[in-house]
C-alpha cells in the first residue's frame, strides 16, 4: 500500500496539467486506460446564503476495471464528485470524459441514455421503487434499454441469482431486509452489464455483517466482470477493499492511497 | 325565497349562522388558549402554494353548489314574481265560471251580468276594493298584411275603458300609462309579443278575422305583455279593445251583451298593497257568492253545484313563484348533493394526505409530549383557514355560475317568452356561505380525528401504520359497548332529525336555547350531553356500526315501507360483515382481503341491480321510493364499485400491463404508472370514488333525460302526421281541403296527402263517465275456452254502477280520413280483435267502439281503485303484451249516454298528439267514431285537423299556408318537436353543467395526489432518472398514472350509471319509454373530463420531469 499526493488545483494552473494528463492517454494509477477522466471540475451550489463551492477543481482518472473508493469527511464533496462524474449533475467548469466521451457536454437526453446503457447505481438507502417487486425493480433498466419483457425477466432473474435472491424475486422492498434490499439494488445496477457501477455509501445503512457481505459481493463482481466501481464511503474497512482510495477535503482531492494494483 | 323544505329561510339562516358561529368560536378558543397550535397549523399554508390552491378549490365545492342553488332560487322567485306583478298589474281576483259535470240551461255561455251587478253592489262600500268589472276574451286571428304576417292564436280582450283608465291598469312597453278611453272604435292595443310576431308598430293597419270576415284596425300602441293585453299565458300574443269595439267585432252570438267571460277584482292601494288582504277578501267574495247561491240558486247554481268561484290570482301567482323557486332550489340541492359528497371525500383525502406528509413531525411532536387533542386542534385550525377562504371564493364562484345558469335558462326558455333576472338576496348569501363553512367544518373535524390517530413509532420512522397495527381482541364487552354505541348514535340521529342544530351544537347551544326558552331544549339537553359524552368516549368499531345500524335502518325501512332506509340497510350490512370478517384471524392469519371485499361489494351491487320486485317479494313488503333513491343508489353503488376496483387493482394493473406494457420503451413507464395507484389503495380509491360519483350522476341523469326527450320529442310522437291545425270558436273550418280550395290555395292542397280530424268535446269531460263491465278476474273465473281457443264471456250489469263512480274523460270523434292517415301505435288491443288493423277498421265502420289513452286504465276505468290488473291475463292467453279484457263503458249522461267497448289503448308516445287534454295532462282521452261521438257530446267544442303531407312536401310551408289562407293555428309537428328538443337540450346542458361542477373535486384530488407524488417520490424520481428514465418519461409516467385513475373513475361511474338506468328501464319504472344512451352527449363529457384531468396533472408532471437528480437523491 502506498500513499501519494495528487496534484490538485484550487484555482486554475493544474487544470491544464490535468487536461494534458488525460489527453496523454493511459495514465491511470496502474498505467491502464482511464475509463473516467476528469480535470479541473468545479461545482458550486447557490443556496439562500453564501454559495457553497462543493468541488473546487478536481482532477482524477479511473482505469477500466478498477475499484476506487472516495473518502473524506462529511461535506467534503464526495457525493457531489460522484454525481458529477456519473452525469447526474452538471458542472460549471472543467471536463469529464467517461469512456472517452465528454459527459459534461452531452445534452440531458443523451446523458440519460448513456447512463441507462453504460452505468449502474447503488445508493445508501437502496432507492428501490416500493410499488414494484424485486424482479420488477431489476428489470427496469433493461426495459428502458428496449429489451423485450421475456428477455428482461430472464436476465433479471439471473442478476438476482448472482446476488443470491432468486427466491425473493416476487417480494416487494418492504418485505425484504436491508441487506436484501441492497442486493436487489446491486442486481439492478449490474443487470444491463454496465461499464461503471457507482456506489454512494452502499453499505451506509447496513450493519457490519451485511456491509461485509455486500462488499464481498461487489469485489467478486468486480473481479469476475471487470467492471469499474467507484464507491463513495467513509468506512475505512470498505475503503481498504478497493484498489485505490481517493481522499477528499473541502472540495479538493488531497491525496490517494493505493491498496492493491489493478489486476492483482 | 321565503321557504325551503317547509322551513322559513330566515330561520334556516339563523340556524346555519349559529352553527358557523360555533365553528368560529372553536377556532377562537383554540387561538386564545393554544396559539402555538394555530401557528403550527397555519405555517403549512404558504409553504405549499399549489397545494393550498387545490385544497381551497376542493373546499369551495359545497359553497358553490349551495350558492348556485339559492341564487338560482332567488332569481326564479324574483323573476316569476315580477312577471306575475307586471302581468296582472291591478288585477287581484278573478271570478270565473266553474266547469261542472252537468249544465244549467245557460251554463258554459259566460257569467250573467247580474252576477257582476250583485258583486258590485255587495262590495260598493268595501275600502279594500277599488273596482269590480267584467271582461270578455276570445281567440281571434289577426293579420298584418303589410308585413305579410298572420297570427291565428291572438287573444283578444274587451274591457270597459273608463274603469281600466281609472285603475291605471294598462301600460305601454316603456311602462307609460295608456288611456283606453282615448281609443277610437277602429283602434287596438296589441301586446309586445304580438308586435314581434306581426312585425307591427303603432300606426300599422291590422285585420282581425271573425268567422272568416276581416275587420281593419289601427295599432294605437304596443301594450306591455299583461293579462289585460291578452298575455294570459306567458309569451301569449294578444291585444285589447274597448268593450264596445269588442262587442261590435264579435257580434251578439259570440259575445252576448249581458255576459262576461270573467269578472275582475282590483284591490285598493296599488299593485302590491292588496296582497295584504288578499286571502281575507277572497273569503269574503266566496262568502258573498255562497249567499247569492242561496238567494238565487237558478242563477248561481248548476245542477245543484257551485257555478262561480273566486280565484285570488295575484296571491296565487306569487305563491307559485315561491313554489317554483323552492322546487328549483331543492332540485339544485338534490342534484348538487353528489358534488357536495365528492367535496367531502376530497376534504377527507386532503387531510389524509396532509397527515401522511407530516407523519414524522407529528410522530416526533407526540413523542415529546403533544397530546392527540393538540394534533386535532392543529388540523382544525389549518382546515378552518382553508374553510374561510373557500367560503368567500365559493360564494363568488357560485354567484358567477348562477349568473351563467340564468343566462342559459333564458336561452332555454327564450321561445316561451320568459326572461329571468339574476338575483341574490343577502339572506341566501349568508346561508350559502355558512352552509359551506359548516359542511367543511364538520368534515374537517372528522378528518382531524382520523389524522390524529397515529402510531408514534411508525410515524417517526415514516413506515406504514400496518406494521404497527394494534390487534383488538374481540371481547364480548367490546361488542356490547359498540352495540350500545350504535344505539346511542341512533338516538342521536333521531334528535338530529328532530332539532338539527341542538344536536350539532351540543350542550352550549342547548343551554343558550334554554335561556331563550326553546321548548325543545329542556327535553333535549340531557340527551345531547349523553350523546356528546358517548362520542367523546366511544371508540367506534365501524363494522359493528354498519351491521347493527344497517339492520336497524333496514327494519325501519320495512316498517315504513320505504325503499330509502331499506336500501341503506341492505347496502351497509354486507359491508359491515365484510369489515368484521376482515378483522378476524384464523390460525393467526387474516382472511383473504380481496375475496372478502370482492364478495361484499359484489353482493351490494347485485342487490342494487336486481329488480325492486325481488326485494319486495323476499320480505313480502310493498316498498316505496322517490328520486332520493337516485342519490342513495349513486353513493352506495359508487362505494361498492370502488371497493371492488381497489381490492382488485393489481389484477387490473396486470391486465393493463399485459395489454399495453410491452410497447417498446414505454414498458417501464406503464409498469410504474400502473403500480403506484395499486399500491396506494386509500387515495386511489377516494379519487376513483369522487370521479365515479359525479360521472354516475351525470351519465345516469343524461341517459334518463335523453330517453324521455327522445321518446316524447322523437319522430314517433307525431303519430304519422306532419301538420296539426286547430279550429277556434270564431274561426272554424270543418274541411281543410274545401277551405283551402275556396281560398284558391291549390299549391297547399297538392301537398296534402291526408287530412283527418278529431271533433273534441268539452275538455273537462263534463258529460263523460266510464264504467267497467268486465275484468280479467271475471274472465279468469268464468271463461270457457271454445274449440278455436276463443274465450266465451259473461256480461255484467251496468245498473249497479253509481254516478259517483264516474270519472271524466275528454271525448273526441275521429273521421275515416284520420283512421287512414294515422300511424299511432297501440299499446294493447282487446282479445276480441285480431290485430291493430281490425281495431282501426272497427273505428272506421262507426261501431260502438272506442280507443283510449293509457291514463284511462287507472283513472276513468277504475282499475286504480281495485285489486284488478287489466294488464294481467289468464294463463290460457299467451300473447299478453297486446291483449285487453273486454271493457265496456258508458260515456255521456242522460239521453246522450252511450255504451261503447274500449277495444284498444293508445301507446303514450305515438299517441301524444292525439291526447286531447295534452297540455293539462290530467284527463284521459277517449276516441270514438265521429258519428258515435256526436251522439255523446253534441256539438263539438273544437276541431283538430291531422294532416299528412305528400313525400317531398315542405311541412312548414303547408302549416304556414293553412295559417295564412284559413287563419287557423297550424303547427309543423316536426319543427315543433325540434324546438322542444332544443329547449330540453339546453336545460339538460344546464343541469349537466351543474352536476359536472362536482368533477372539480375529482380533478382537484388528482392534482393533490400528483403534487404529493412529486414530493414523496422525489428520491424515487431521482433513481429513475439515474438509471435512465429521461425527464419527459418521468413526467409522462405521472400523466399516465393520473390518467389511469381518472379512466377508472370515469369508467366505473359510466358503467354503474348505465347499469342502473338499464335496470330501471327494464323493470318498467318509466313505463313504455325505452332506454336511449346519448353517446354523442356522454362521450364528449367523458373525454372532456379525462382531458381536464390530464391538464391538471400536467403541471405536477412537468415539475416531476424537472426534478434535479442529485437533489432528489439527497432528499429525505
Tab-separated table of N, CA and C in Angstrom, chain B residues 4 36 49 59 66 139 189 209 286 292 572 588 604 689 901 910 961 986 1005 1101:
chain	number	residue	atom	x	y	z
B	4	UNK	N	-87.966	26.876	2.414
B	4	UNK	CA	-87.274	25.754	1.775
B	4	UNK	C	-87.428	24.551	2.693
B	36	UNK	N	-49.962	28.529	19.777
B	36	UNK	CA	-48.876	27.819	19.107
B	36	UNK	C	-49.423	26.767	18.129
B	49	UNK	N	-47.925	26.376	-1.980
B	49	UNK	CA	-48.985	27.244	-2.516
B	49	UNK	C	-49.914	26.512	-3.460
B	59	UNK	N	-62.445	22.642	-1.324
B	59	UNK	CA	-63.342	23.008	-0.216
B	59	UNK	C	-64.448	23.965	-0.651
B	66	UNK	N	-74.282	25.257	-3.057
B	66	UNK	CA	-75.389	25.858	-2.299
B	66	UNK	C	-75.658	27.278	-2.811
B	139	UNK	N	-110.199	33.880	-28.766
B	139	UNK	CA	-109.100	33.775	-29.735
B	139	UNK	C	-109.593	34.265	-31.094
B	189	UNK	N	-104.970	48.046	-29.098
B	189	UNK	CA	-103.656	47.958	-28.449
B	189	UNK	C	-103.211	46.506	-28.561
B	209	UNK	N	-110.029	38.671	-37.870
B	209	UNK	CA	-110.978	37.847	-38.619
B	209	UNK	C	-111.949	37.171	-37.669
B	286	UNK	N	-116.078	34.817	-1.818
B	286	UNK	CA	-116.733	33.500	-1.900
B	286	UNK	C	-117.929	33.398	-0.955
B	292	UNK	N	-125.345	34.543	-2.401
B	292	UNK	CA	-126.145	34.716	-3.629
B	292	UNK	C	-126.707	33.379	-4.095
B	572	UNK	N	-75.419	-1.330	3.760
B	572	UNK	CA	-74.428	-1.200	4.829
B	572	UNK	C	-74.131	-2.533	5.520
B	588	UNK	N	-54.186	-17.258	13.343
B	588	UNK	CA	-53.242	-16.150	13.305
B	588	UNK	C	-53.158	-15.470	11.952
B	604	UNK	N	-73.407	-6.205	-2.701
B	604	UNK	CA	-74.150	-4.937	-2.603
B	604	UNK	C	-74.582	-4.476	-3.999
B	689	UNK	N	-63.586	7.136	-6.381
B	689	UNK	CA	-64.957	7.326	-5.884
B	689	UNK	C	-65.484	8.707	-6.238
B	901	UNK	N	-117.525	-0.100	-26.373
B	901	UNK	CA	-116.496	-1.028	-25.910
B	901	UNK	C	-115.120	-0.440	-26.219
B	910	UNK	N	-96.554	7.521	-29.172
B	910	UNK	CA	-97.007	7.833	-30.528
B	910	UNK	C	-98.406	8.439	-30.494
B	961	UNK	N	-99.073	27.840	-44.895
B	961	UNK	CA	-100.108	28.038	-45.915
B	961	UNK	C	-101.492	27.958	-45.286
B	986	UNK	N	-81.007	22.393	-23.998
B	986	UNK	CA	-80.296	23.456	-23.281
B	986	UNK	C	-80.533	23.347	-21.769
B	1005	UNK	N	-58.593	16.316	-6.666
B	1005	UNK	CA	-57.978	15.190	-5.966
B	1005	UNK	C	-56.786	14.668	-6.761
B	1101	UNK	N	-46.684	17.044	-13.284
B	1101	UNK	CA	-45.855	16.151	-14.107
B	1101	UNK	C	-44.628	16.899	-14.619
